[in-house]
Coordinates of N, CA and C in Angstrom, one line a residue:
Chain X
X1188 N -66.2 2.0 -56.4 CA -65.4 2.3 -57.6 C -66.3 2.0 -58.9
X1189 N -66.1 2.5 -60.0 CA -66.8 2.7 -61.2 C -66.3 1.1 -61.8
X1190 N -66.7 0.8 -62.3 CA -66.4 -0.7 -63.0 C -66.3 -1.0 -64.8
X1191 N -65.9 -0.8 -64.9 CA -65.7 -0.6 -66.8 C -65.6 -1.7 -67.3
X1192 N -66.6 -2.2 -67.9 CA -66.3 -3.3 -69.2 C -66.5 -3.4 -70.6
X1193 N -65.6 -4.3 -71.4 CA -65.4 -3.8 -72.8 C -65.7 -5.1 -73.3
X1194 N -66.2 -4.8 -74.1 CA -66.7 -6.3 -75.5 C -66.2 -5.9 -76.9
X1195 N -66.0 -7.3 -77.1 CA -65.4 -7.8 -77.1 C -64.3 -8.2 -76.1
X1196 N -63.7 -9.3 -75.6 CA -62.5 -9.0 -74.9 C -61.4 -9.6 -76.2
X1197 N -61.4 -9.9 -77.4 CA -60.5 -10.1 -77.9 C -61.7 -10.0 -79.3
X1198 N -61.3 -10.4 -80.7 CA -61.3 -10.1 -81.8 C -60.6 -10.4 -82.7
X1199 N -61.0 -11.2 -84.1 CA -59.9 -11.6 -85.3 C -60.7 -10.9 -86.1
X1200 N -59.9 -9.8 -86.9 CA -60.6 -9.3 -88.2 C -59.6 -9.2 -89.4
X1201 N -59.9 -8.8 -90.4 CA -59.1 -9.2 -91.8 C -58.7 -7.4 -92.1
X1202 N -57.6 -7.0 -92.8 CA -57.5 -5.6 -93.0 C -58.9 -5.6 -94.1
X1203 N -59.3 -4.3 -93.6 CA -59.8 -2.8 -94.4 C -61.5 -3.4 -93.5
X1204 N -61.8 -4.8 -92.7 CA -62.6 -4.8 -91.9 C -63.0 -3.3 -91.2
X1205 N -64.6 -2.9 -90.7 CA -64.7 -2.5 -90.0 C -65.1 -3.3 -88.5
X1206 N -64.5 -2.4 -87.4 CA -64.1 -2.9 -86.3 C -65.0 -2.0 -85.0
X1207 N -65.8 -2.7 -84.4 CA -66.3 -1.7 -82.9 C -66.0 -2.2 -81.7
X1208 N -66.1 -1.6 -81.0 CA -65.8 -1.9 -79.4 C -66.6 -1.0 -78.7
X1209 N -67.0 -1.9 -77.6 CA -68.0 -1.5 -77.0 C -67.5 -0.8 -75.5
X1210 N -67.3 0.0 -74.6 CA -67.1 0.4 -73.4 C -68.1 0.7 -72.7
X1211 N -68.4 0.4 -71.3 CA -69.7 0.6 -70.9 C -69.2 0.5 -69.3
X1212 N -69.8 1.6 -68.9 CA -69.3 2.1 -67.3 C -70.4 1.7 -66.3
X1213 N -70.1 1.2 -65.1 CA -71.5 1.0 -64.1 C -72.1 2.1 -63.5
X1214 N -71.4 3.2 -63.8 CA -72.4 4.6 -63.1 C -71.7 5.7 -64.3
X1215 N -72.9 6.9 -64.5 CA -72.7 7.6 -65.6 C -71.6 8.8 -65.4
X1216 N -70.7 8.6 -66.2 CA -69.1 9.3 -66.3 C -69.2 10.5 -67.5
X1217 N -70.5 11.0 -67.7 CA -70.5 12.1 -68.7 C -69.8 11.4 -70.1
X1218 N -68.7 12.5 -70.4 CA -68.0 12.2 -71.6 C -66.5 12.1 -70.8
X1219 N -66.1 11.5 -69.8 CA -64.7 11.3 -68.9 C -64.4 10.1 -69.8
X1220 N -64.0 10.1 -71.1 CA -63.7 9.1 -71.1 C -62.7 8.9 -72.3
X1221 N -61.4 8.4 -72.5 CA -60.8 8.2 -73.1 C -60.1 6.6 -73.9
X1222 N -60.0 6.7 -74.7 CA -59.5 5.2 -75.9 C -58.1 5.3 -75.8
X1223 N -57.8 4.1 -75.6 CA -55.7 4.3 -75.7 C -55.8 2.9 -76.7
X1224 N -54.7 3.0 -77.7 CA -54.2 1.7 -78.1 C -53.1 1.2 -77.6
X1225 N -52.4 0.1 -77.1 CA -51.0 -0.7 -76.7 C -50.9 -1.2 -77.5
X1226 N -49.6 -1.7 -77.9 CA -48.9 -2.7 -78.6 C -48.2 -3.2 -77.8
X1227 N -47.3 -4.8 -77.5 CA -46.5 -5.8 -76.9 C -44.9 -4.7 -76.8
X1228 N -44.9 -4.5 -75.5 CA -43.8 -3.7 -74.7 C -43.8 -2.7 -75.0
X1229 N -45.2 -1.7 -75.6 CA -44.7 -0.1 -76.0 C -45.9 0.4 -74.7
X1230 N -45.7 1.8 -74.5 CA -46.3 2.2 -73.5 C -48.1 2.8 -74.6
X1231 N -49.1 2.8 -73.5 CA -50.6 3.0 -74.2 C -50.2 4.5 -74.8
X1232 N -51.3 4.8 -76.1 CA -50.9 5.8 -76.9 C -52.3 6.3 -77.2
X1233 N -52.9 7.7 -76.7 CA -54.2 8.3 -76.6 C -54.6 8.0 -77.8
X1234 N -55.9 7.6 -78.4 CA -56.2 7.6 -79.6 C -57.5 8.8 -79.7
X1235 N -58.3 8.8 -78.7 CA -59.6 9.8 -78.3 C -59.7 10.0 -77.2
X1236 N -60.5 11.5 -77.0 CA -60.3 11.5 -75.6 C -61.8 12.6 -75.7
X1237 N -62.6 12.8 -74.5 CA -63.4 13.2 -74.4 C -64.7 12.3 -75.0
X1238 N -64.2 11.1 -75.1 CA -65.2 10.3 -75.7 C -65.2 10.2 -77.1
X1239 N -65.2 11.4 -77.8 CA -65.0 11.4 -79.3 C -64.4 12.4 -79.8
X1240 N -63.4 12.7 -79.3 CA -62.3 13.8 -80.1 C -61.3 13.0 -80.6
X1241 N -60.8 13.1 -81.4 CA -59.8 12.3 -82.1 C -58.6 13.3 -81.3
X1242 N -57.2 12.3 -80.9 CA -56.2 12.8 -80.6 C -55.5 13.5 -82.2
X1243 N -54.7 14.6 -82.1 CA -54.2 15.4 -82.8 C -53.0 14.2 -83.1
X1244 N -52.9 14.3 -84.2 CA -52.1 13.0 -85.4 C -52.7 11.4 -85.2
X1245 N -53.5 11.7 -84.5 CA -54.1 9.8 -85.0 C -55.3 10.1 -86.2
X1246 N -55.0 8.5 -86.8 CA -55.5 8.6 -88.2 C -57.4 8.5 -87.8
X1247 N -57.7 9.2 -89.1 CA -59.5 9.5 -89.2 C -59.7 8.2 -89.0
X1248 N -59.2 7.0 -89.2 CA -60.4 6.0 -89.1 C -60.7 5.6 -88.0
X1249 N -60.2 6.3 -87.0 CA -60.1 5.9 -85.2 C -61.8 7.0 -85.1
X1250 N -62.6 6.2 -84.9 CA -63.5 7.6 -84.3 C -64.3 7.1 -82.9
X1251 N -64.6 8.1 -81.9 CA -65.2 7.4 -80.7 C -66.6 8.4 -80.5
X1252 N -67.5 7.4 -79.8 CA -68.9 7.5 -79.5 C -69.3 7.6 -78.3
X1253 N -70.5 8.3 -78.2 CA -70.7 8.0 -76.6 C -70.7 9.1 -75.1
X1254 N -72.0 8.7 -74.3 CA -71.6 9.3 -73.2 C -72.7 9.0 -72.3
X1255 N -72.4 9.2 -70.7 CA -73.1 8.5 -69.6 C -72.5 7.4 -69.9
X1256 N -72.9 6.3 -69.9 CA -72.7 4.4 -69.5 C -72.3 3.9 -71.1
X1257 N -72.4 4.0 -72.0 CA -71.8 3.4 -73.3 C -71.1 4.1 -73.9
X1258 N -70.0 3.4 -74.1 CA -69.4 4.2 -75.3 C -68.6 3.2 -76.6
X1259 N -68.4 3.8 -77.7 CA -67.7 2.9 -78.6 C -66.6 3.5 -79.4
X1260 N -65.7 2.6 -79.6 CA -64.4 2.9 -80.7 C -64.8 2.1 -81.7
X1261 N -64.8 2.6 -82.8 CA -64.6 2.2 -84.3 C -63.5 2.8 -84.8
X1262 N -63.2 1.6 -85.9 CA -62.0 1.3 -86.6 C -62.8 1.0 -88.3
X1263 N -62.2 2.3 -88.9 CA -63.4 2.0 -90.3 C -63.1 1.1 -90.9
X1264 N -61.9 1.2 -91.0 CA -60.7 0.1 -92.1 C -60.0 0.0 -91.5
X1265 N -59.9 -1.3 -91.0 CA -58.7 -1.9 -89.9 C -57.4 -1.6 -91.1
X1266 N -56.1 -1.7 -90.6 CA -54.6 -1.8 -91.1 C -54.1 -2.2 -90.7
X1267 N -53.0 -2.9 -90.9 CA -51.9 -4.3 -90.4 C -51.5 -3.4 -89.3
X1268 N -51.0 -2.3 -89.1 CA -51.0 -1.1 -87.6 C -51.7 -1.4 -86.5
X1269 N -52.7 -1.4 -86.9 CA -54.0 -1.3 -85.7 C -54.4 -2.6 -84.8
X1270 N -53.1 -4.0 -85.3 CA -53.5 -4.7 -84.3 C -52.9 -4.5 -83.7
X1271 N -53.1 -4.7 -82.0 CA -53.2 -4.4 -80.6 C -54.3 -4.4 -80.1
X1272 N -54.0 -4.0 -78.7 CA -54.6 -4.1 -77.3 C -55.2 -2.3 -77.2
X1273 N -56.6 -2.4 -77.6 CA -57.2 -0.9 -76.9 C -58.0 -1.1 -75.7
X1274 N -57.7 -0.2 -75.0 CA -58.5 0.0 -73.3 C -59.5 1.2 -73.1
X1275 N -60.4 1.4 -72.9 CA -60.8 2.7 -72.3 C -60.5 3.3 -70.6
X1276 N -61.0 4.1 -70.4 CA -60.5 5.1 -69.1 C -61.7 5.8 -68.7
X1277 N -62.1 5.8 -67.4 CA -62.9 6.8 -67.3 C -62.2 7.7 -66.0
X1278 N -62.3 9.0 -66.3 CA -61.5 9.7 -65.1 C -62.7 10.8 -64.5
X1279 N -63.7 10.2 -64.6 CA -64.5 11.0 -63.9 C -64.7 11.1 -62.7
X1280 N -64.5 9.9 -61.6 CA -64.3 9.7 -60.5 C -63.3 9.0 -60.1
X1281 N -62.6 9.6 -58.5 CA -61.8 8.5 -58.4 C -62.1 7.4 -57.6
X1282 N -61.0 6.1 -57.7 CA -60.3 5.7 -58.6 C -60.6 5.8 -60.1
X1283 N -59.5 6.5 -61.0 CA -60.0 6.5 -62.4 C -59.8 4.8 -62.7
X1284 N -60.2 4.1 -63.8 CA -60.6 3.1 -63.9 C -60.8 2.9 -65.3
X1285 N -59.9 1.6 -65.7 CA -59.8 0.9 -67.0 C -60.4 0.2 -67.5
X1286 N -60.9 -0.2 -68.9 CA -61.4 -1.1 -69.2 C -60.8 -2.6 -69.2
X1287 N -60.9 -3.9 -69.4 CA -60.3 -5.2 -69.2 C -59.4 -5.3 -70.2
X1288 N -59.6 -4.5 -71.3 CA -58.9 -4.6 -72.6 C -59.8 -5.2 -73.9
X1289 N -59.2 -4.9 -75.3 CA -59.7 -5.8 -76.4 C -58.8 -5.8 -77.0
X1290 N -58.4 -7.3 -77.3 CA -57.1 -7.2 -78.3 C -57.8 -7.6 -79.9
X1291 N -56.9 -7.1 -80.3 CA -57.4 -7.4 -81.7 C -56.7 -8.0 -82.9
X1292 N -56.4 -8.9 -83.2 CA -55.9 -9.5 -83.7 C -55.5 -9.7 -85.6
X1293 N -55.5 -10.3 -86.3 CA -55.6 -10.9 -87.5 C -55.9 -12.0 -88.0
X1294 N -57.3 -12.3 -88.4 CA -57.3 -13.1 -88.7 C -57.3 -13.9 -89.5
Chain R
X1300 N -40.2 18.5 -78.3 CA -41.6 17.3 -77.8 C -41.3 16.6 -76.6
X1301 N -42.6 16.4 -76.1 CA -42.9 16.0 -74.7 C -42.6 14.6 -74.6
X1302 N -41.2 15.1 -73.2 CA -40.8 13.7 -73.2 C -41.0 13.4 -71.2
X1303 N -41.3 12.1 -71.3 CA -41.1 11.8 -70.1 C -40.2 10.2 -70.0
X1304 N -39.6 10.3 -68.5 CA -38.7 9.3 -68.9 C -39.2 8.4 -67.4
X1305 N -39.5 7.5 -67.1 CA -39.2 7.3 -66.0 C -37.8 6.5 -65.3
X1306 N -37.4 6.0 -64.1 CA -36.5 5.5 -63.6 C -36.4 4.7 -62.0
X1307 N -35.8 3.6 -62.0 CA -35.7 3.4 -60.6 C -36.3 2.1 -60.6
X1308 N -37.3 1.4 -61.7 CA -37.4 0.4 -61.6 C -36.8 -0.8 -61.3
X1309 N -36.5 -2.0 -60.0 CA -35.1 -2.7 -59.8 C -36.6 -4.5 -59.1
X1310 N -35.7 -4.9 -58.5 CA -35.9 -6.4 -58.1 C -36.4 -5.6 -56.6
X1311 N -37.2 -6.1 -56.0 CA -37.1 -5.7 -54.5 C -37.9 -6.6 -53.4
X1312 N -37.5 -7.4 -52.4 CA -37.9 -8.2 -51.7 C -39.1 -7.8 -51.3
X1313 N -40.1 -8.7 -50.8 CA -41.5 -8.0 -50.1 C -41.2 -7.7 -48.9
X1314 N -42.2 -6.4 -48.9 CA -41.9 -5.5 -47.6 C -41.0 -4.8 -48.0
X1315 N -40.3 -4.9 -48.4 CA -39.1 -4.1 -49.4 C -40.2 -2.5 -49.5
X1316 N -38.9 -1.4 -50.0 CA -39.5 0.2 -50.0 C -38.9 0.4 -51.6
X1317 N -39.4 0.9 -52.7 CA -38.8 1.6 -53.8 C -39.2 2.8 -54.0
X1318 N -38.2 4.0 -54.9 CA -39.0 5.0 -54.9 C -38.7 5.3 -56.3
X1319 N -39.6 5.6 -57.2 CA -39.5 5.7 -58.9 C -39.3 6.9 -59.2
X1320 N -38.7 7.5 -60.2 CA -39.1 8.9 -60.5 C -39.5 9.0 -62.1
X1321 N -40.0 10.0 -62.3 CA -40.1 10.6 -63.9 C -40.2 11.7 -64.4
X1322 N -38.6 12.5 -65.1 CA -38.5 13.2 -65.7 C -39.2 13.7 -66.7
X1323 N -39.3 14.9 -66.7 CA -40.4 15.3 -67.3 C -39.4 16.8 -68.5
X1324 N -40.0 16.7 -69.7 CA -39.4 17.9 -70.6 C -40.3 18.2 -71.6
X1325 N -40.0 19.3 -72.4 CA -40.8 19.7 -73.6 C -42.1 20.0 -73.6
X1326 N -42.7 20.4 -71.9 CA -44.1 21.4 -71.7 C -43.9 22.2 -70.5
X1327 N -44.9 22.7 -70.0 CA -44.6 23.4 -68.6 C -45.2 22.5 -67.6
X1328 N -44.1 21.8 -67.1 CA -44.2 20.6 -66.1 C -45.6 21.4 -65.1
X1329 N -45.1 22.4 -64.5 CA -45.7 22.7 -63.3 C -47.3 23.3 -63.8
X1330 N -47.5 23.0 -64.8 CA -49.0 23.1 -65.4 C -49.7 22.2 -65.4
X1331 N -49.4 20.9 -65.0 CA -50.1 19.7 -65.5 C -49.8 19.1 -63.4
X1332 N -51.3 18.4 -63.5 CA -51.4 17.4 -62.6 C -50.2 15.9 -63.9
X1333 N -50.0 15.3 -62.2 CA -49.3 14.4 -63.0 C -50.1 13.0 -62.5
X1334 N -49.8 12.0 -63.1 CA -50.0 10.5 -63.0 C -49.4 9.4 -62.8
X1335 N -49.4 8.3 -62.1 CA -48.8 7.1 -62.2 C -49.7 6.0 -62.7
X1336 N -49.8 5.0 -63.8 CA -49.9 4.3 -63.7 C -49.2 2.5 -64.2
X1337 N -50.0 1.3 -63.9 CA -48.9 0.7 -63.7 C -50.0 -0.5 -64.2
X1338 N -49.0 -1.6 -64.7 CA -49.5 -2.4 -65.6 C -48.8 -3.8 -65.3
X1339 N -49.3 -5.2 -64.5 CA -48.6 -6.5 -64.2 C -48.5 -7.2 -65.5
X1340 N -47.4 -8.0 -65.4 CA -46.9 -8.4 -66.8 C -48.1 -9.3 -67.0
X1341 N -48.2 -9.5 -68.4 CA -49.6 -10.0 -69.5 C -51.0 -9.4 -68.7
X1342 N -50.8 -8.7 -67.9 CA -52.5 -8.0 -67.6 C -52.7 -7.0 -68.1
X1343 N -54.3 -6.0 -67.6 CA -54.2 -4.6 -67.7 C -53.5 -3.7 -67.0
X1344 N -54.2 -2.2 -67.5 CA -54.0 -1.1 -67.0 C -54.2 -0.7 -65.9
X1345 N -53.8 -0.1 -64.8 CA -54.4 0.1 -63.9 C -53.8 1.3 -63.2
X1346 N -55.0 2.3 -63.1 CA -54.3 4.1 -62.5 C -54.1 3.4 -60.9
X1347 N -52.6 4.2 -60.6 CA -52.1 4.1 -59.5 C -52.6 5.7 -58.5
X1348 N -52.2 6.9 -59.0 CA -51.9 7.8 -58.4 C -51.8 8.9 -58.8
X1349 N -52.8 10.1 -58.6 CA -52.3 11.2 -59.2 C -51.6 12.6 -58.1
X1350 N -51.4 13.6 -58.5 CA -50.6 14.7 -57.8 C -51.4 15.9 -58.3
X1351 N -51.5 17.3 -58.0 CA -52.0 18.2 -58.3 C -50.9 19.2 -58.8
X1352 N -50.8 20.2 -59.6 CA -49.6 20.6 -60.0 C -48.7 21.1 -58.6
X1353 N -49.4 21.6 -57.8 CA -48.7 22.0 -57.0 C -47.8 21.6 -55.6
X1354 N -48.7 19.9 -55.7 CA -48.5 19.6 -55.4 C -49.1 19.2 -53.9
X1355 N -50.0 20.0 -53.2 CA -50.8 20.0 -52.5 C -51.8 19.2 -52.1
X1356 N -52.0 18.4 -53.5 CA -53.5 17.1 -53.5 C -53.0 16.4 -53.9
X1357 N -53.1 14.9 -53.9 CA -53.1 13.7 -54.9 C -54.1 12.5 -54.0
X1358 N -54.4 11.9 -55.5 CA -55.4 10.7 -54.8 C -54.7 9.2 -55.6
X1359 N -55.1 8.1 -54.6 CA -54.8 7.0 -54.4 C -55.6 5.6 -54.9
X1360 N -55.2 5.2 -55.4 CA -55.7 3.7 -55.5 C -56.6 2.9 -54.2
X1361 N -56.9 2.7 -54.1 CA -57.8 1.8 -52.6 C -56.3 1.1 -52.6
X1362 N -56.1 0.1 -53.0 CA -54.5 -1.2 -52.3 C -53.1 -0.4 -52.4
X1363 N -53.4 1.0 -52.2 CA -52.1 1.5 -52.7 C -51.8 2.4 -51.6
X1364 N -53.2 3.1 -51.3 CA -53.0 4.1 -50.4 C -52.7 3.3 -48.6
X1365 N -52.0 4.3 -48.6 CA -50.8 4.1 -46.5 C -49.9 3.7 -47.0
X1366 N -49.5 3.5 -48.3 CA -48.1 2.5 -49.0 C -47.7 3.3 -49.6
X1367 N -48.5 3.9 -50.6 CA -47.7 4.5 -51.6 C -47.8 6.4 -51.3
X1368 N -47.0 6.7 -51.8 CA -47.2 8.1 -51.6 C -46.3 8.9 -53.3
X1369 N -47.2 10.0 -53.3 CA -46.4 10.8 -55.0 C -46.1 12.1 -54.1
X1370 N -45.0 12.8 -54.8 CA -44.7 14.0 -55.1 C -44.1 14.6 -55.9
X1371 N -43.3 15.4 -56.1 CA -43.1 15.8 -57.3 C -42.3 17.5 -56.8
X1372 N -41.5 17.9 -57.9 CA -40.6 18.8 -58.0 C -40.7 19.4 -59.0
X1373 N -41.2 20.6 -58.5 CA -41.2 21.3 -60.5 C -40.4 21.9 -60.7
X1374 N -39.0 22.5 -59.6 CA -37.6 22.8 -60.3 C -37.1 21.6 -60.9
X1375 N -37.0 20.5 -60.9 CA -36.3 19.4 -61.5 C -37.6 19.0 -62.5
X1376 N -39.0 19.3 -62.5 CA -39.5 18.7 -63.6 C -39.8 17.1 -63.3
X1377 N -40.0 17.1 -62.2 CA -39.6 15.3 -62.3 C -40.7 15.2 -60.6
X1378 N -41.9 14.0 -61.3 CA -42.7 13.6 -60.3 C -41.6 11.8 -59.6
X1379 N -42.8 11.8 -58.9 CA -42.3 10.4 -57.9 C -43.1 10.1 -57.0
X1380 N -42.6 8.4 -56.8 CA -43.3 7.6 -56.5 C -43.1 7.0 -55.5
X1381 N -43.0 7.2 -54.5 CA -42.2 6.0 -53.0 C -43.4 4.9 -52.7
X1382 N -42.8 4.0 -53.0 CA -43.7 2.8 -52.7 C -43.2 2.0 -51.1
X1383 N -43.9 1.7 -50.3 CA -43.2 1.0 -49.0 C -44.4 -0.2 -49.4
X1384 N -43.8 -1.2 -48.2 CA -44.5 -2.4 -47.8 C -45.2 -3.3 -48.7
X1385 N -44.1 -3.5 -50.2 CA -44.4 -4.0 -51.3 C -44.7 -5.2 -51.4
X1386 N -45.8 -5.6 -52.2 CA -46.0 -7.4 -52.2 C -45.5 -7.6 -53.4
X1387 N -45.6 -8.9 -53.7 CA -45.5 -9.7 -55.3 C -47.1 -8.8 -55.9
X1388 N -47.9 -8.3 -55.3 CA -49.3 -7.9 -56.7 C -48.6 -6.4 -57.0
X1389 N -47.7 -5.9 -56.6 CA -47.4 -4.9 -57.2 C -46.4 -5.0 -57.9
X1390 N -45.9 -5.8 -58.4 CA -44.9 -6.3 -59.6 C -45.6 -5.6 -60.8
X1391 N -45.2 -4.8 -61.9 CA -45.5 -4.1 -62.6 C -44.8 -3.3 -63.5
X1392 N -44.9 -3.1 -64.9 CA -44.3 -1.7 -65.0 C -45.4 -0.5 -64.9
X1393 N -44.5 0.3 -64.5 CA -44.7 1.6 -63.9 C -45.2 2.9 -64.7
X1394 N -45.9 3.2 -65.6 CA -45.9 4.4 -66.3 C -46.2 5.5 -65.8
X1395 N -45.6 7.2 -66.0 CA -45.9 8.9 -65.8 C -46.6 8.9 -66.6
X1396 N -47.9 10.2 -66.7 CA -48.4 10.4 -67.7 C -49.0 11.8 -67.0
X1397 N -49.3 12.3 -68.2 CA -50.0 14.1 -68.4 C -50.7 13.7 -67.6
X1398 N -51.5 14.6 -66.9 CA -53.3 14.3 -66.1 C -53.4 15.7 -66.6
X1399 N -54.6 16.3 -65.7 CA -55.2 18.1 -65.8 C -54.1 18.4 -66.4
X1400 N -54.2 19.6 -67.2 CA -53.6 20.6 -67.7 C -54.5 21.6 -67.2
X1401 N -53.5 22.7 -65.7 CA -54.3 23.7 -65.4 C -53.5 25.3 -65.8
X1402 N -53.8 26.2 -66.0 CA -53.2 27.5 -66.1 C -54.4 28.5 -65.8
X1403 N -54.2 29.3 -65.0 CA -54.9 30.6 -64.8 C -56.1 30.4 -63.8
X1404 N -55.9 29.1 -63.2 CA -56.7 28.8 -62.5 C -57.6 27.6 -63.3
X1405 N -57.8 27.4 -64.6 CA -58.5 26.8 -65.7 C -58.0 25.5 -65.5
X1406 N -58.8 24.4 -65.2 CA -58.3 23.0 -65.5 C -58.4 22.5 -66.8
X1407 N -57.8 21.9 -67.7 CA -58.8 21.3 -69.1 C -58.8 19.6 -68.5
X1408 N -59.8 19.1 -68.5 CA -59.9 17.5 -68.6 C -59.5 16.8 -69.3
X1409 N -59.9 17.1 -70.9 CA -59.3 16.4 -72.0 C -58.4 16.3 -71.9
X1410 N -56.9 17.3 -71.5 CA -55.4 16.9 -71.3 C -54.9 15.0 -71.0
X1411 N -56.0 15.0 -70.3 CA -55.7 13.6 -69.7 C -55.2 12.5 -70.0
X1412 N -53.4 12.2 -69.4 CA -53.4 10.5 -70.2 C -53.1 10.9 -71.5
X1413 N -52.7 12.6 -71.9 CA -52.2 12.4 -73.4 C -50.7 11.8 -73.8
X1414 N -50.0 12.3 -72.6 CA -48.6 11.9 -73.3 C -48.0 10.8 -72.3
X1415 N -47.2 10.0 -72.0 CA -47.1 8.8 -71.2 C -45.4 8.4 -71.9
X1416 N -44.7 8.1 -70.6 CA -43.4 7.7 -70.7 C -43.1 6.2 -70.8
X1417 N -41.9 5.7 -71.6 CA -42.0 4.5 -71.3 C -41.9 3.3 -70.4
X1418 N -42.0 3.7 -68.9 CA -42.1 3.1 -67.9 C -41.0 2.5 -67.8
X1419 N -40.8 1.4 -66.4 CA -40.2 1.1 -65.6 C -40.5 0.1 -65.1
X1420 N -39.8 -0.7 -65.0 CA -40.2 -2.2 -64.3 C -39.6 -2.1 -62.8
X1421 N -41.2 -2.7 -61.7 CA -40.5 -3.3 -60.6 C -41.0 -4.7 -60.6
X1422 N -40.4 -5.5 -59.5 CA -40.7 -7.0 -59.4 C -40.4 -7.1 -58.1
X1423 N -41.1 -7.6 -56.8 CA -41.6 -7.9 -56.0 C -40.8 -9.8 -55.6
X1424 N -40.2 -9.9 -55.5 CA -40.0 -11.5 -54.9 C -38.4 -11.6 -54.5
X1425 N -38.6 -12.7 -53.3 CA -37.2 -13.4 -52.9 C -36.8 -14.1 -53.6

């Protein structure tokens, strides 16, 4: 199975902070890869997908990087919104396969 | 707008069998591979199981597969989930979600994981 890890596993930043996250896969997944944000009891919500296409209605400051074995989400200007729990995905092979999470907090 | 709903989530002893479903509206169901995935309380994500639109293919989790099995109905618009020979590690909620989006033979990848219902709780214990 592919093995995904993310750095940060957690995070305190202040609003209008900028914010990165790191995703990084043990075998190379092209651009298979997609950013979700969760919030506490809501279901995950696409933020990028193909590595760096912004989902249609998420805000510009979401932008994603990356392909083969790294990839990153940035957050230009964090907003009182944007804390939660982001995960990556890689569905290049199966099992498709999640990252551990980054939560992100306020600090 | 694309809604999916799922259902069926309940208490169920181990060894216990459940079977989930999720309603599906507001795209052309039978164009999209569908998805399960499922999430134990305060942990991650984790992809359970996909289907092929037609229903012909789906793949498995390694701890899921001989237990779990998907299919799905695209007169009712509504995929599913039969789970047998359940432990307490499959205690979870449950989420549907988009996978492939195929037509004309054309798969698109990026479809993937765009739209996602609000799940369903199961729980595994005596």
């Amino acid at each position: 199975d592919i093995q995904m890890t993310q750095s940060p596993s957690s995070l305190s930043a202040s609003v209008g902070d900028r914010v990165t996250i790191t995703c990084r896969a043990s075998q190379g997944i092209g651009s298979d890869l997609g950013w979700f944000q969760q919030k506490p009891g809501k279901a995950p919500k696409r933020l990028i997908y193909a590595a760096s296409s912004l989902q249609s209605g998420v805000s510009s400051r979401f932008s994603g990087s990356g392909s083969g074995t790294e990839f990153t989400l940035t957050i230009s200007s964090l907003q009182p919104e944007d804390f939660a729990t982001y995960y990556c995905l890689q569905h290049n092979t199966y099992p498709f396969t999640f990252g551990p999470g980054t939560k992100v907090d306020i600090k | 707008d694309v809604q999916l709903v799922e259902s069926g989530g309940d208490l169920v002893q181990p060894g216990g069998s459940l079977r989930l479903s999720c309603a599906a509206s507001g795209f052309t169901f039978s164009d999209y591979w569908m998805s399960w995935v499922r999430q134990a309380p305060g942990k991650g994500l984790e992809w359970v199981a996909n289907i092929k639109v037609d229903g012909s293919d789906s793949y498995f989790l390694g701890s899921v597969t001989g237990r779990f099995t998907i299919s799905r109905d695209n007169a009712k618009n509504s995929v599913y989930l039969q789970m047998n020979s359940l432990t307490a590690e499959d205690t979870a909620v449950y989420y549907c979600a988009t996978d492939l989006h195929c037509s004309g033979g054309v798969c698109q990848r990026f479809e993937r994981f765009a739209y996602w219902g609000q799940g369903t709780l199961l729980t595994v214990s005596s």
